[in-house]
Amino acid sequence: MQRLAMDLRMLSRELSLYLEHQVRVGFFGSGVGLSLILGFSVAYACYYLSSIAKKPQLVTGGESFSRFLQNHCPVVTETYYPTVWCWESRGQTLLRPFITSKPSVQYRNELIKTADGGQISLDWFDNCSSKCYMDATTRPTVLLLPGLTGTSKESYILHMIHLSEELGYRCVVFNNRGVAGENLLTPRTYCCANTEDLETVIHHVHRLYPSAPFLAAGVSMGGSPGDSNVQPCLKTTPSCQDTACRPSLAICLFLSKRMLLLNYLGKIGPKTPLKAAATFSVGWNTFACSESLEKPLNWLLFNYYLTTCLQSSVNKHRHMFVKQIDMDHVMKAKSIREFDKRFTSVMFGYQTIDDYYTDASPNRRLKSVGIPVLCLNSVDDVFSPSHAIPIETARQNPNVALVLTSYGGHIGFLEGIWPRQSTYMDRVFKQFVQAMVEHGHELSSM
């Protein structure tokens, strides 16, 4: 024992002298420094490959849809490799708008009237130079739905238009009332439970191109303070088009168009001109979304900021609401739940906030969806808790496919060392819409 103790003391002393010498020489230029860096890198790589990079879970309501996706949309069965230095949910969500590029897109704007005297702004990308579909009457059309206060200028929308352009498709972006710089003509905005405006847009586009394949995709940024670097603004000019006055990032999941799209499909069933649809980072249960965002860290990072943005979006049109809503009370809201309780639920005639949130949750209508729908979610999305994803309901509807990644955050899905040009979500979008346009007939024959 004494001999062993002496050996240990000697080894310890020699090791200390060696390390002191190496530190003086320079840590990163020393063998120890390089060994530590190499060892950490190997350990991190092993952890990343074993615990982070995984194949998504594919949940379908029928074997036919599953085979179809495996054959024509293989990305949903391939391993998703999140950006190695940014795979955590909040990091993916917050960094995406800062990292990804914003392709240049030239739009043609159209204002259409609604039955109640309001107006909706549509931004068209006609893709007249399409070589695959030179006939405009049969050129596939993709209706894009950004978040409720989002517009056609969001980076994720621009990326989807760029991908659609490569495929030869035409796109049209549905901007909700009053968010794209146009005047608000009636004292009404929007909510994800009321599908009237979306129905108006869908029927309008279909009447223009009844022979063209027609698809839709519902997307939003959700919790990301950075796409256009906008800040909450209290200007009240109804027609304000200042970028800083457009809170384009205030898109909470329970106020998002992908929920609106699913609620529409659940209400209308198969009687829609849409051939197929895709949603990304949908909030399935509004109550669960709200509870998750009210946790202290999530409230600090997302909830309060989004609330101020929502307040800013309605305050621009304050003069339209003062007769029916206490706007001073609305402007004092500290959370999205409080905003919905004081503004959204009152505007659309709900007795309580619980009534509104129940009606807004698309999980209760998923069983009635009558066309092929692909829904991409990350199970680490703080805006959409994994326990609220309706897996069992999806398994009961042959038209529904859930693609669930282990990581990706909320509309993040970053991949690659420096993900400027493309994300996993973009690849899912491109492969799915192409599969439905070119091979969708196979589903009906399966």
Short mmCIF file of C-alpha atoms in Angstrom, two decimals:
data_model
loop_
_atom_site.label_atom_id
_atom_site.label_comp_id
_atom_site.label_asym_id
_atom_site.label_seq_id
_atom_site.Cartn_x
_atom_site.Cartn_y
_atom_site.Cartn_z
CA MET A 1 0.00 0.00 0.00
CA GLN A 2 2.85 2.37 0.84
CA ARG A 3 4.51 1.57 -2.48
CA LEU A 4 1.26 2.27 -4.34
CA ALA A 5 0.79 5.57 -2.52
CA MET A 6 4.31 6.65 -3.40
CA ASP A 7 3.81 5.75 -7.04
CA LEU A 8 0.56 7.75 -7.17
CA ARG A 9 2.19 10.79 -5.55
CA MET A 10 5.12 10.59 -7.97
CA LEU A 11 2.82 10.23 -10.96
CA SER A 12 0.73 13.13 -9.75
CA ARG A 13 3.77 15.35 -9.30
CA GLU A 14 5.16 14.49 -12.74
CA LEU A 15 1.80 15.11 -14.36
CA SER A 16 1.52 18.49 -12.63
CA LEU A 17 4.99 19.51 -13.80
CA TYR A 18 4.16 18.36 -17.34
CA LEU A 19 0.90 20.33 -17.44
CA GLU A 20 2.56 23.45 -16.04
CA HIS A 21 5.19 23.24 -18.76
CA GLN A 22 2.58 22.68 -21.47
CA VAL A 23 0.45 25.59 -20.31
CA ARG A 24 3.50 27.85 -20.49
CA VAL A 25 4.23 26.59 -23.97
CA GLY A 26 0.66 27.27 -25.05
CA PHE A 27 -2.42 25.19 -24.38
CA PHE A 28 -3.79 24.91 -27.90
CA GLY A 29 -0.38 24.26 -29.34
CA SER A 30 0.35 21.49 -26.88
CA GLY A 31 -0.25 17.80 -27.10
CA VAL A 32 -2.62 17.99 -24.15
CA GLY A 33 -4.63 20.78 -25.76
CA LEU A 34 -4.93 18.94 -29.05
CA SER A 35 -5.80 15.72 -27.27
CA LEU A 36 -8.54 17.40 -25.26
CA ILE A 37 -9.98 19.07 -28.35
CA LEU A 38 -9.83 15.82 -30.31
CA GLY A 39 -11.34 13.87 -27.43
CA PHE A 40 -14.18 16.36 -27.00
CA SER A 41 -14.86 16.38 -30.74
CA VAL A 42 -15.03 12.60 -30.89
CA ALA A 43 -17.28 12.44 -27.83
CA TYR A 44 -19.57 15.15 -29.23
CA ALA A 45 -19.74 13.44 -32.62
CA CYS A 46 -20.68 10.14 -30.98
CA TYR A 47 -23.37 11.85 -28.92
CA TYR A 48 -24.71 13.75 -31.94
CA LEU A 49 -24.91 10.66 -34.17
CA SER A 50 -26.43 8.48 -31.47
CA SER A 51 -28.86 10.91 -29.83
CA ILE A 52 -29.49 13.92 -32.09
CA ALA A 53 -29.46 12.76 -35.71
CA LYS A 54 -32.47 10.50 -36.13
CA LYS A 55 -35.01 9.44 -38.70
CA PRO A 56 -38.38 11.16 -38.22
CA GLN A 57 -41.36 9.18 -37.02
CA LEU A 58 -43.85 8.73 -39.86
CA VAL A 59 -47.43 8.28 -38.66
CA THR A 60 -50.06 7.62 -41.30
CA GLY A 61 -53.66 6.55 -41.27
CA GLY A 62 -53.20 4.10 -44.09
CA GLU A 63 -50.56 1.93 -45.72
CA SER A 64 -51.23 3.54 -49.11
CA PHE A 65 -50.24 7.01 -47.99
CA SER A 66 -47.17 5.64 -46.24
CA ARG A 67 -45.97 3.82 -49.37
CA PHE A 68 -46.70 6.88 -51.48
CA LEU A 69 -44.52 9.09 -49.30
CA GLN A 70 -41.70 6.55 -49.15
CA ASN A 71 -41.69 6.33 -52.97
CA HIS A 72 -42.15 9.98 -53.90
CA CYS A 73 -41.24 12.00 -50.80
CA PRO A 74 -38.27 10.03 -49.38
CA VAL A 75 -37.04 12.94 -47.25
CA VAL A 76 -39.66 12.03 -44.62
CA THR A 77 -37.96 8.68 -44.04
CA GLU A 78 -34.35 9.87 -44.15
CA THR A 79 -32.23 10.79 -41.14
CA TYR A 80 -32.55 14.46 -40.24
CA TYR A 81 -29.19 15.97 -39.26
CA PRO A 82 -29.84 19.23 -37.36
CA THR A 83 -27.15 21.88 -37.50
CA VAL A 84 -24.44 20.44 -35.28
CA TRP A 85 -23.87 23.64 -33.31
CA CYS A 86 -27.56 24.56 -33.01
CA TRP A 87 -30.01 21.72 -32.56
CA GLU A 88 -31.82 22.75 -29.37
CA SER A 89 -35.43 23.84 -29.83
CA ARG A 90 -35.19 27.47 -28.75
CA GLY A 91 -31.91 28.00 -30.57
CA GLN A 92 -33.35 26.67 -33.83
CA THR A 93 -36.46 28.81 -33.44
CA LEU A 94 -34.64 32.03 -32.62
CA LEU A 95 -31.76 31.75 -35.10
CA ARG A 96 -33.56 30.66 -38.26
CA PRO A 97 -34.63 34.15 -39.44
CA PHE A 98 -31.14 35.54 -38.81
CA ILE A 99 -29.33 32.75 -40.64
CA THR A 100 -31.46 31.89 -43.65
CA SER A 101 -31.32 34.03 -46.77
CA LYS A 102 -34.21 36.02 -48.26
CA PRO A 103 -34.53 35.27 -51.99
CA SER A 104 -35.75 38.12 -54.18
CA VAL A 105 -39.35 37.71 -55.39
CA GLN A 106 -41.41 40.09 -57.52
CA TYR A 107 -45.12 39.97 -56.69
CA ARG A 108 -48.29 41.08 -58.43
CA ASN A 109 -50.76 42.33 -55.83
CA GLU A 110 -54.50 41.82 -55.98
CA LEU A 111 -57.15 43.08 -53.55
CA ILE A 112 -60.34 41.05 -53.38
CA LYS A 113 -63.57 41.95 -51.61
CA THR A 114 -65.28 39.90 -48.93
CA ALA A 115 -68.98 39.41 -48.31
CA ASP A 116 -68.97 41.75 -45.30
CA GLY A 117 -67.36 44.63 -47.19
CA GLY A 118 -63.76 43.94 -46.19
CA GLN A 119 -60.79 43.29 -48.41
CA ILE A 120 -58.01 40.71 -48.59
CA SER A 121 -54.58 41.27 -50.12
CA LEU A 122 -53.18 38.51 -52.33
CA ASP A 123 -49.58 38.54 -53.60
CA TRP A 124 -49.12 36.53 -56.79
CA PHE A 125 -45.96 34.99 -58.16
CA ASP A 126 -47.21 33.99 -61.60
CA ASN A 127 -44.00 32.29 -62.79
CA CYS A 128 -44.72 33.24 -66.39
CA SER A 129 -41.27 31.99 -67.42
CA SER A 130 -42.10 28.43 -66.35
CA LYS A 131 -40.74 26.01 -68.93
CA CYS A 132 -42.46 22.96 -67.46
CA TYR A 133 -45.95 24.50 -67.43
CA MET A 134 -46.07 27.15 -70.16
CA ASP A 135 -49.87 27.10 -70.27
CA ALA A 136 -51.00 29.37 -67.42
CA THR A 137 -54.42 27.72 -67.24
CA THR A 138 -52.93 24.39 -66.15
CA ARG A 139 -49.88 25.62 -64.25
CA PRO A 140 -49.97 24.12 -60.72
CA THR A 141 -50.90 26.68 -58.08
CA VAL A 142 -49.67 26.67 -54.47
CA LEU A 143 -51.54 28.80 -51.96
CA LEU A 144 -49.16 29.87 -49.18
CA LEU A 145 -50.46 30.91 -45.78
CA PRO A 146 -47.94 32.69 -43.53
CA GLY A 147 -48.74 33.31 -39.89
CA LEU A 148 -51.68 35.52 -39.16
CA THR A 149 -49.64 38.71 -38.85
CA GLY A 150 -47.06 37.45 -41.33
CA THR A 151 -46.92 38.56 -44.95
CA SER A 152 -45.49 37.51 -48.29
CA LYS A 153 -42.14 39.04 -47.26
CA GLU A 154 -41.30 36.41 -44.64
CA SER A 155 -38.12 34.48 -45.43
CA TYR A 156 -39.76 31.07 -45.18
CA ILE A 157 -42.43 32.15 -47.67
CA LEU A 158 -39.78 33.48 -50.06
CA HIS A 159 -37.92 30.15 -49.87
CA MET A 160 -41.08 28.20 -50.68
CA ILE A 161 -41.77 30.45 -53.66
CA HIS A 162 -38.19 29.97 -54.85
CA LEU A 163 -38.61 26.18 -54.64
CA SER A 164 -41.97 26.37 -56.41
CA GLU A 165 -40.36 28.45 -59.14
CA GLU A 166 -37.81 25.68 -59.71
CA LEU A 167 -40.68 23.23 -60.13
CA GLY A 168 -42.47 25.54 -62.56
CA TYR A 169 -45.42 26.27 -60.25
CA ARG A 170 -47.36 29.43 -59.59
CA CYS A 171 -47.78 30.76 -56.02
CA VAL A 172 -50.26 33.04 -54.33
CA VAL A 173 -49.79 34.34 -50.77
CA PHE A 174 -52.84 34.97 -48.59
CA ASN A 175 -52.23 38.07 -46.43
CA ASN A 176 -54.77 38.48 -43.67
CA ARG A 177 -56.83 41.61 -43.36
CA GLY A 178 -54.86 44.71 -42.46
CA VAL A 179 -51.39 43.17 -42.19
CA ALA A 180 -49.87 43.87 -45.62
CA GLY A 181 -50.25 47.64 -45.69
CA GLU A 182 -53.78 47.75 -47.09
CA ASN A 183 -56.60 49.57 -45.32
CA LEU A 184 -58.83 47.70 -42.89
CA LEU A 185 -62.32 48.46 -44.20
CA THR A 186 -64.37 46.72 -41.50
CA PRO A 187 -63.89 46.29 -37.72
CA ARG A 188 -62.75 42.72 -38.13
CA THR A 189 -59.37 41.06 -38.25
CA TYR A 190 -58.90 37.28 -38.15
CA CYS A 191 -58.76 34.21 -35.97
CA CYS A 192 -57.77 30.64 -36.67
CA ALA A 193 -61.24 29.29 -35.87
CA ASN A 194 -63.00 31.44 -38.48
CA THR A 195 -62.36 30.09 -41.96
CA GLU A 196 -64.59 32.45 -44.00
CA ASP A 197 -61.75 34.53 -45.47
CA LEU A 198 -59.74 31.43 -46.36
CA GLU A 199 -62.77 29.94 -48.11
CA THR A 200 -63.19 33.20 -50.05
CA VAL A 201 -59.55 33.08 -51.20
CA ILE A 202 -59.65 29.40 -52.15
CA HIS A 203 -62.79 29.78 -54.25
CA HIS A 204 -61.43 32.95 -55.88
CA VAL A 205 -58.17 31.29 -56.93
CA HIS A 206 -59.96 28.16 -58.11
CA ARG A 207 -62.36 30.22 -60.25
CA LEU A 208 -59.38 31.89 -61.94
CA TYR A 209 -57.60 28.59 -62.72
CA PRO A 210 -60.13 25.75 -62.47
CA SER A 211 -57.98 23.38 -64.55
CA ALA A 212 -54.76 23.86 -62.57
CA PRO A 213 -53.72 21.48 -59.79
CA PHE A 214 -54.32 23.42 -56.56
CA LEU A 215 -52.41 22.86 -53.30
CA ALA A 216 -51.94 24.77 -50.04
CA ALA A 217 -49.27 25.08 -47.35
CA GLY A 218 -49.73 26.69 -43.95
CA VAL A 219 -46.60 28.05 -42.28
CA SER A 220 -45.58 30.59 -39.65
CA MET A 221 -42.52 31.81 -37.77
CA GLY A 222 -44.17 31.36 -34.42
CA GLY A 223 -41.63 32.52 -31.88
CA SER A 224 -38.86 34.13 -33.78
CA PRO A 225 -37.91 37.72 -33.05
CA GLY A 226 -35.87 38.46 -36.11
CA ASP A 227 -37.13 37.81 -39.64
CA SER A 228 -37.29 41.45 -40.58
CA ASN A 229 -35.77 42.78 -37.39
CA VAL A 230 -39.04 44.56 -36.70
CA GLN A 231 -39.91 46.06 -33.37
CA PRO A 232 -43.33 46.62 -31.84
CA CYS A 233 -44.79 49.90 -33.08
CA LEU A 234 -47.63 51.99 -31.78
CA LYS A 235 -48.32 54.01 -34.90
CA THR A 236 -52.01 54.16 -35.66
CA THR A 237 -52.05 55.10 -39.33
CA PRO A 238 -54.26 52.44 -40.94
CA SER A 239 -52.30 52.33 -44.18
CA CYS A 240 -48.87 52.36 -42.58
CA GLN A 241 -46.41 50.42 -44.74
CA ASP A 242 -43.28 51.13 -42.75
CA THR A 243 -41.36 47.89 -42.25
CA ALA A 244 -40.84 48.74 -38.63
CA CYS A 245 -44.61 49.02 -38.27
CA ARG A 246 -45.32 45.51 -39.51
CA PRO A 247 -45.02 43.05 -36.61
CA SER A 248 -44.54 40.22 -39.07
CA LEU A 249 -43.14 37.90 -36.45
CA ALA A 250 -46.00 37.93 -34.00
CA ILE A 251 -47.42 34.61 -34.95
CA CYS A 252 -48.28 32.38 -32.07
CA LEU A 253 -49.35 28.87 -32.80
CA PHE A 254 -52.86 29.35 -31.58
CA LEU A 255 -53.14 32.31 -33.93
CA SER A 256 -51.61 30.74 -37.01
CA LYS A 257 -52.76 29.98 -40.49
CA ARG A 258 -51.63 26.42 -40.47
CA MET A 259 -54.24 25.92 -37.74
CA LEU A 260 -56.65 27.88 -39.92
CA LEU A 261 -55.88 25.61 -42.87
CA LEU A 262 -56.46 22.44 -40.85
CA ASN A 263 -59.65 23.83 -39.34
CA TYR A 264 -60.88 24.64 -42.85
CA LEU A 265 -60.05 21.15 -44.11
CA GLY A 266 -61.72 19.58 -41.08
CA LYS A 267 -64.89 21.59 -41.65
CA ILE A 268 -65.09 21.18 -45.42
CA GLY A 269 -63.99 17.52 -45.65
CA PRO A 270 -63.40 16.29 -49.23
CA LYS A 271 -65.52 19.09 -50.77
CA THR A 272 -62.57 21.39 -51.42
CA PRO A 273 -60.87 22.32 -54.70
CA LEU A 274 -57.52 21.71 -53.02
CA LYS A 275 -55.71 18.62 -54.21
CA ALA A 276 -53.50 18.33 -51.11
CA ALA A 277 -52.09 20.42 -48.27
CA ALA A 278 -49.10 20.62 -45.95
CA THR A 279 -48.69 22.23 -42.54
CA PHE A 280 -45.54 23.01 -40.60
CA SER A 281 -45.18 23.25 -36.81
CA VAL A 282 -48.92 23.30 -36.23
CA GLY A 283 -50.22 23.85 -32.71
CA TRP A 284 -52.66 21.01 -32.28
CA ASN A 285 -54.16 21.88 -28.92
CA THR A 286 -54.47 25.57 -28.12
CA PHE A 287 -54.64 25.01 -24.38
CA ALA A 288 -51.39 22.99 -24.39
CA CYS A 289 -49.69 25.61 -26.59
CA SER A 290 -50.69 28.38 -24.22
CA GLU A 291 -49.55 26.49 -21.13
CA SER A 292 -46.15 25.77 -22.67
CA LEU A 293 -45.60 29.39 -23.69
CA GLU A 294 -46.49 30.60 -20.21
CA LYS A 295 -43.61 28.73 -18.60
CA PRO A 296 -41.13 31.32 -17.29
CA LEU A 297 -38.33 30.90 -19.83
CA ASN A 298 -40.71 30.58 -22.79
CA TRP A 299 -42.66 33.62 -21.62
CA LEU A 300 -39.44 35.59 -21.44
CA LEU A 301 -38.14 34.48 -24.85
CA PHE A 302 -41.38 34.37 -26.83
CA ASN A 303 -44.69 35.09 -25.15
CA TYR A 304 -44.27 38.69 -24.04
CA TYR A 305 -42.61 39.75 -27.28
CA LEU A 306 -45.32 38.12 -29.39
CA THR A 307 -47.97 39.79 -27.27
CA THR A 308 -46.51 43.24 -27.92
CA CYS A 309 -46.37 42.47 -31.63
CA LEU A 310 -50.02 41.40 -31.70
CA GLN A 311 -50.96 44.53 -29.81
CA SER A 312 -49.04 46.59 -32.35
CA SER A 313 -50.79 44.91 -35.27
CA VAL A 314 -54.27 45.79 -34.01
CA ASN A 315 -53.34 49.21 -32.61
CA LYS A 316 -52.58 50.36 -36.15
CA HIS A 317 -56.32 50.06 -36.78
CA ARG A 318 -57.40 51.14 -33.32
CA HIS A 319 -60.08 53.53 -34.59
CA MET A 320 -61.93 50.59 -36.16
CA PHE A 321 -62.33 48.69 -32.89
CA VAL A 322 -62.95 51.27 -30.19
CA LYS A 323 -66.75 50.94 -30.36
CA GLN A 324 -66.78 47.21 -29.58
CA ILE A 325 -63.51 46.54 -27.71
CA ASP A 326 -61.75 48.21 -24.80
CA MET A 327 -58.47 48.84 -26.60
CA ASP A 328 -56.77 50.32 -23.54
CA HIS A 329 -57.41 47.01 -21.77
CA VAL A 330 -56.06 45.10 -24.77
CA MET A 331 -52.86 47.13 -24.78
CA LYS A 332 -52.19 46.14 -21.16
CA ALA A 333 -52.15 42.40 -21.91
CA LYS A 334 -48.94 40.64 -20.78
CA SER A 335 -49.49 37.31 -22.52
CA ILE A 336 -51.08 35.94 -25.65
CA ARG A 337 -53.82 34.32 -23.59
CA GLU A 338 -54.70 37.72 -22.13
CA PHE A 339 -54.66 39.28 -25.61
CA ASP A 340 -56.99 36.59 -26.94
CA LYS A 341 -59.29 36.96 -23.96
CA ARG A 342 -59.53 40.74 -24.34
CA PHE A 343 -59.48 41.03 -28.13
CA THR A 344 -59.80 37.96 -30.35
CA SER A 345 -62.52 36.09 -28.45
CA VAL A 346 -64.54 39.30 -28.02
CA MET A 347 -64.28 40.26 -31.69
CA PHE A 348 -65.57 36.89 -32.88
CA GLY A 349 -68.34 36.57 -30.31
CA TYR A 350 -67.06 33.82 -28.03
CA GLN A 351 -68.48 33.79 -24.53
CA THR A 352 -65.17 32.82 -22.94
CA ILE A 353 -61.54 32.35 -23.90
CA ASP A 354 -61.98 28.62 -23.31
CA ASP A 355 -64.77 28.53 -25.91
CA TYR A 356 -62.46 30.19 -28.43
CA TYR A 357 -59.49 27.96 -27.69
CA THR A 358 -61.65 24.84 -27.94
CA ASP A 359 -63.00 25.91 -31.33
CA ALA A 360 -59.53 26.91 -32.54
CA SER A 361 -57.78 23.60 -31.78
CA PRO A 362 -57.43 21.58 -35.01
CA ASN A 363 -56.89 18.23 -33.25
CA ARG A 364 -60.65 17.87 -32.85
CA ARG A 365 -61.23 18.17 -36.62
CA LEU A 366 -58.35 16.06 -37.91
CA LYS A 367 -60.53 12.98 -38.30
CA SER A 368 -62.69 14.83 -40.87
CA VAL A 369 -59.89 15.89 -43.24
CA GLY A 370 -60.78 14.55 -46.69
CA ILE A 371 -57.67 15.22 -48.82
CA PRO A 372 -54.02 14.15 -48.43
CA VAL A 373 -52.35 16.29 -45.76
CA LEU A 374 -48.76 16.11 -44.53
CA CYS A 375 -48.02 17.70 -41.13
CA LEU A 376 -44.41 18.29 -40.09
CA ASN A 377 -43.78 18.83 -36.37
CA SER A 378 -40.76 18.70 -34.11
CA VAL A 379 -41.39 17.02 -30.77
CA ASP A 380 -39.13 19.57 -29.03
CA ASP A 381 -41.22 22.52 -30.24
CA VAL A 382 -42.05 24.64 -27.18
CA PHE A 383 -44.96 26.17 -29.10
CA SER A 384 -46.50 22.76 -29.73
CA PRO A 385 -45.86 20.26 -26.91
CA SER A 386 -45.34 16.70 -28.05
CA HIS A 387 -47.99 15.31 -25.70
CA ALA A 388 -50.64 17.31 -27.59
CA ILE A 389 -49.84 15.85 -31.03
CA PRO A 390 -52.88 13.72 -32.03
CA ILE A 391 -51.02 10.59 -33.07
CA GLU A 392 -53.90 8.18 -32.45
CA THR A 393 -56.37 10.38 -34.34
CA ALA A 394 -53.97 10.59 -37.29
CA ARG A 395 -53.78 6.81 -37.41
CA GLN A 396 -57.54 6.70 -37.92
CA ASN A 397 -57.58 8.91 -41.03
CA PRO A 398 -56.05 7.50 -44.25
CA ASN A 399 -55.62 11.03 -45.61
CA VAL A 400 -53.28 12.21 -42.84
CA ALA A 401 -49.53 11.81 -42.41
CA LEU A 402 -47.59 13.15 -39.43
CA VAL A 403 -43.82 13.59 -39.80
CA LEU A 404 -42.30 14.01 -36.34
CA THR A 405 -38.64 14.94 -35.93
CA SER A 406 -36.82 14.72 -32.61
CA TYR A 407 -35.34 18.20 -33.02
CA GLY A 408 -36.02 21.27 -35.12
CA GLY A 409 -37.84 23.69 -32.84
CA HIS A 410 -40.67 25.82 -34.17
CA ILE A 411 -40.30 26.44 -37.91
CA GLY A 412 -36.58 25.93 -37.47
CA PHE A 413 -35.43 22.61 -38.94
CA LEU A 414 -31.96 23.98 -39.64
CA GLU A 415 -29.44 21.57 -41.15
CA GLY A 416 -25.88 21.81 -42.42
CA ILE A 417 -22.94 23.73 -40.97
CA TRP A 418 -24.27 27.13 -42.07
CA PRO A 419 -27.90 26.74 -43.21
CA ARG A 420 -28.35 29.79 -45.41
CA GLN A 421 -30.18 28.39 -48.39
CA SER A 422 -32.31 25.45 -47.34
CA THR A 423 -33.82 23.71 -44.33
CA TYR A 424 -35.27 20.29 -43.74
CA MET A 425 -38.72 21.90 -43.85
CA ASP A 426 -38.00 23.33 -47.29
CA ARG A 427 -37.02 19.92 -48.60
CA VAL A 428 -40.18 18.34 -47.19
CA PHE A 429 -42.28 21.06 -48.80
CA LYS A 430 -40.66 20.71 -52.23
CA GLN A 431 -40.78 16.93 -52.38
CA PHE A 432 -44.36 16.73 -51.13
CA VAL A 433 -45.91 19.28 -53.48
CA GLN A 434 -44.02 17.78 -56.42
CA ALA A 435 -45.16 14.30 -55.43
CA MET A 436 -48.80 15.38 -55.23
CA VAL A 437 -48.72 17.26 -58.54
CA GLU A 438 -46.92 14.56 -60.51
CA HIS A 439 -48.02 11.37 -58.78
CA GLY A 440 -51.07 12.26 -56.73
CA HIS A 441 -53.30 10.14 -58.96
CA GLU A 442 -51.59 7.06 -57.54
CA LEU A 443 -53.23 7.62 -54.15
CA SER A 444 -56.72 7.29 -55.58
CA SER A 445 -55.77 4.05 -57.30
CA MET A 446 -54.15 2.43 -54.25
#
